CSV table of C-alpha atoms in Angstrom, one decimal:
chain,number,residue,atom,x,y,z
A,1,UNK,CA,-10.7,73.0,-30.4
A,2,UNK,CA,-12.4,70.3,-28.4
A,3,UNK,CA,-11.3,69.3,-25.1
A,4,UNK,CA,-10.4,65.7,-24.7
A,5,UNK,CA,-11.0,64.2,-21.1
A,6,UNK,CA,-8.1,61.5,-20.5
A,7,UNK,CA,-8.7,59.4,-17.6
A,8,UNK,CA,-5.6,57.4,-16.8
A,9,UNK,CA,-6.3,54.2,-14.7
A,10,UNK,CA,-3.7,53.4,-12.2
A,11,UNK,CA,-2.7,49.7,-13.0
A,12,UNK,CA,0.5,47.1,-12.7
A,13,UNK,CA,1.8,46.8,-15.9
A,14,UNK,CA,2.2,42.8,-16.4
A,15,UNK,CA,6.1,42.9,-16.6
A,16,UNK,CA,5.6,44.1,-12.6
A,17,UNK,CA,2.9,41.5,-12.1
A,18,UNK,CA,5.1,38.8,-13.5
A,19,UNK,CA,8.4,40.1,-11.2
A,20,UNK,CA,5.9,39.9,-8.1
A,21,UNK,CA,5.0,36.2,-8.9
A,22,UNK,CA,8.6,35.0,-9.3
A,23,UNK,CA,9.4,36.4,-5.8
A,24,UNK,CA,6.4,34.7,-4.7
A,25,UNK,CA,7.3,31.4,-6.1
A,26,UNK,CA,11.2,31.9,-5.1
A,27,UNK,CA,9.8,32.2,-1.1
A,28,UNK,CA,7.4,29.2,-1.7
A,29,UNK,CA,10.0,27.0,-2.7
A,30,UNK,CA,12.2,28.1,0.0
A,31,UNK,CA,9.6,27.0,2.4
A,32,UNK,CA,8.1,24.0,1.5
A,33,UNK,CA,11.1,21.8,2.0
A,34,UNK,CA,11.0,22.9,5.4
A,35,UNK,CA,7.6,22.1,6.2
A,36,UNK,CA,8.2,17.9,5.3
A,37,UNK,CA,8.9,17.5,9.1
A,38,UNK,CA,5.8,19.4,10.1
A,39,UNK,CA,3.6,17.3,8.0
A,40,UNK,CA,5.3,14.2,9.5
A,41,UNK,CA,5.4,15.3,12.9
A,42,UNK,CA,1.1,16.0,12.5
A,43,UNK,CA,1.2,12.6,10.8
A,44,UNK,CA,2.5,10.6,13.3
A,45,UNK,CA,-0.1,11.4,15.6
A,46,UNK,CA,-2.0,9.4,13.9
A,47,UNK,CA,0.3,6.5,14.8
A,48,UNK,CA,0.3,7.4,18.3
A,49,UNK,CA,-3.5,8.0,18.8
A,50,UNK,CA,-3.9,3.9,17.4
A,51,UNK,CA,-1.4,2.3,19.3
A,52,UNK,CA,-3.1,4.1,22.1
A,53,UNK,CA,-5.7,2.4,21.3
A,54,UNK,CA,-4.2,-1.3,21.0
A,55,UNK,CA,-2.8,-0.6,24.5
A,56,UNK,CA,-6.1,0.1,26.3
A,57,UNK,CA,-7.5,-2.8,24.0
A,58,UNK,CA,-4.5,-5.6,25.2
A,59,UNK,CA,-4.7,-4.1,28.9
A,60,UNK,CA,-8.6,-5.2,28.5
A,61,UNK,CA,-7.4,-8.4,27.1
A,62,UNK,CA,-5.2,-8.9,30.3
A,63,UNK,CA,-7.2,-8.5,32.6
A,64,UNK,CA,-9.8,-10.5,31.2
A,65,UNK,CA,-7.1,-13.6,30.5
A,66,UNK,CA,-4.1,-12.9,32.3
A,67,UNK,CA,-2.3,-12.5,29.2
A,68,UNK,CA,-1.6,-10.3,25.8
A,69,UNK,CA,-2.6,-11.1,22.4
A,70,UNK,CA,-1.1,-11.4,19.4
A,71,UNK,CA,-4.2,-10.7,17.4
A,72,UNK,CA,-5.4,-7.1,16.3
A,73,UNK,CA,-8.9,-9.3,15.9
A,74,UNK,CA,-9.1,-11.0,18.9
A,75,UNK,CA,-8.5,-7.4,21.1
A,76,UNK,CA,-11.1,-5.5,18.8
A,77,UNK,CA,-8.7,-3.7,17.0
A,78,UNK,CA,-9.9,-2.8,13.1
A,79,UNK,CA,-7.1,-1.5,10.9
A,80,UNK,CA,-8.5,1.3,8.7
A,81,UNK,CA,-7.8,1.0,4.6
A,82,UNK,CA,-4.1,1.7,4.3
A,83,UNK,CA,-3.5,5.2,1.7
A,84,UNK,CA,-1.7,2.6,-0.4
A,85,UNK,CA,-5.3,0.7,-0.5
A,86,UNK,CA,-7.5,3.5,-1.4
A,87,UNK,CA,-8.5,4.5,2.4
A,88,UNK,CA,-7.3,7.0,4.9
A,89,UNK,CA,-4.8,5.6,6.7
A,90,UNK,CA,-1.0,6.1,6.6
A,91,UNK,CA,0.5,3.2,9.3
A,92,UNK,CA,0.0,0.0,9.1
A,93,UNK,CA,-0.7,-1.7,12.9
A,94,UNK,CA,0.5,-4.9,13.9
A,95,UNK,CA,1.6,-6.7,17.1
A,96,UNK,CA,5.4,-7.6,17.4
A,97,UNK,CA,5.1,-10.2,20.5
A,98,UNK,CA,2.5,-10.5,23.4
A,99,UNK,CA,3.5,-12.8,26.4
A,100,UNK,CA,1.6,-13.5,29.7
A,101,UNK,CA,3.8,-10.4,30.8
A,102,UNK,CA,3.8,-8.2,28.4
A,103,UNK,CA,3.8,-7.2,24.9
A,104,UNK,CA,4.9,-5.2,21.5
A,105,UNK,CA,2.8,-3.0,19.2
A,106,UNK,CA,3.6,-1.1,16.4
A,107,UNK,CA,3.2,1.5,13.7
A,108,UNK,CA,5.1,1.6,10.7
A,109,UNK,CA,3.9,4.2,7.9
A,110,UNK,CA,2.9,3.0,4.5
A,111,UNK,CA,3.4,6.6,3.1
A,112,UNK,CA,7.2,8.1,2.8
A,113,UNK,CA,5.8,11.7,4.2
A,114,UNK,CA,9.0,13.8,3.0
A,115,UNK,CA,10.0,11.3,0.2
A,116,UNK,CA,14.0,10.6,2.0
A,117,UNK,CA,13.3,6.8,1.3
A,118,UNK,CA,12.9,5.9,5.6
A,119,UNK,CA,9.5,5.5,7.2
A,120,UNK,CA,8.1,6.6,10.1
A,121,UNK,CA,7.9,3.8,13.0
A,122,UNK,CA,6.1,3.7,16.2
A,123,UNK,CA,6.2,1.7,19.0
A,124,UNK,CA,4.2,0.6,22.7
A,125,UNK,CA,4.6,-1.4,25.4
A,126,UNK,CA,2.4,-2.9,28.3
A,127,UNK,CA,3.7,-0.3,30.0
A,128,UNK,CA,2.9,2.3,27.8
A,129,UNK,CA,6.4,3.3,26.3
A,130,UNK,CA,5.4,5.2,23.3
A,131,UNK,CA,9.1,4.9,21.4
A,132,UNK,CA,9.7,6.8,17.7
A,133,UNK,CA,11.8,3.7,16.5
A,134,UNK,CA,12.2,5.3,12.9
A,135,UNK,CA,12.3,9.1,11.9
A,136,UNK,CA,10.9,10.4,8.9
């Protein structure tokens, strides 16, 4: 009689495969919903870094004219292509009111980050007040 060498490898059968990927997707769906307010919160500093930007770019403006503007343009501001226009960026700039005293910038998203229907809103002042108007 011949002797028959059996090797067994040691595998996962693929019913315990399968059972290991349903737990997985069971935690990841636990999780994600939590993480929306990360991925807003990282978004809005986006917001926050460009109206930054439009008040150093008005405080130039003052103190070259004595007053604010009202014009992105006229304080060398250039909004990036909006996420709804095929470009990068997720708020939308504009200037609310601009006086020989002071003025009103802000940031309103153009992208519903956790999809609740409300979007983000950002707001500065001459003196720098950097307000969260909107939560999203």
């Amino acid at each position: 009689m011949k002797e028959q060498n059996k090797h067994h490898l040691k595998a996962f059968t693929l019913a315990e495969v399968l059972i290991v990927l349903a737990i997985i997707g069971i935690l990841v769906m636990l999780v994600i919903p939590n993480q929306a307010g990360s991925i807003a919160m990282a978004k809005s500093i986006e917001a926050k870094s460009m109206l930054n930007q439009v008040h150093s770019l008005e405080k130039n403006h003052f103190y070259m004219y004595s007053k604010y503007s009202m014009s992105l343009e006229e304080i060398g501001f250039e909004q990036e292509r909006l996420a709804t226009e095929g470009g990068n960026a997720n708020y939308r700039i504009e200037i609310l009111e601009a006086s020989n005293s002071g003025f009103l910038a802000q940031a309103t998203a153009v992208v519903d980050f956790d999809a609740d229907g409300s979007m983000n809103v950002w707001q500065i002042d001459q003196d720098k007040n950097l307000t969260e108007i909107t939560k999203d």
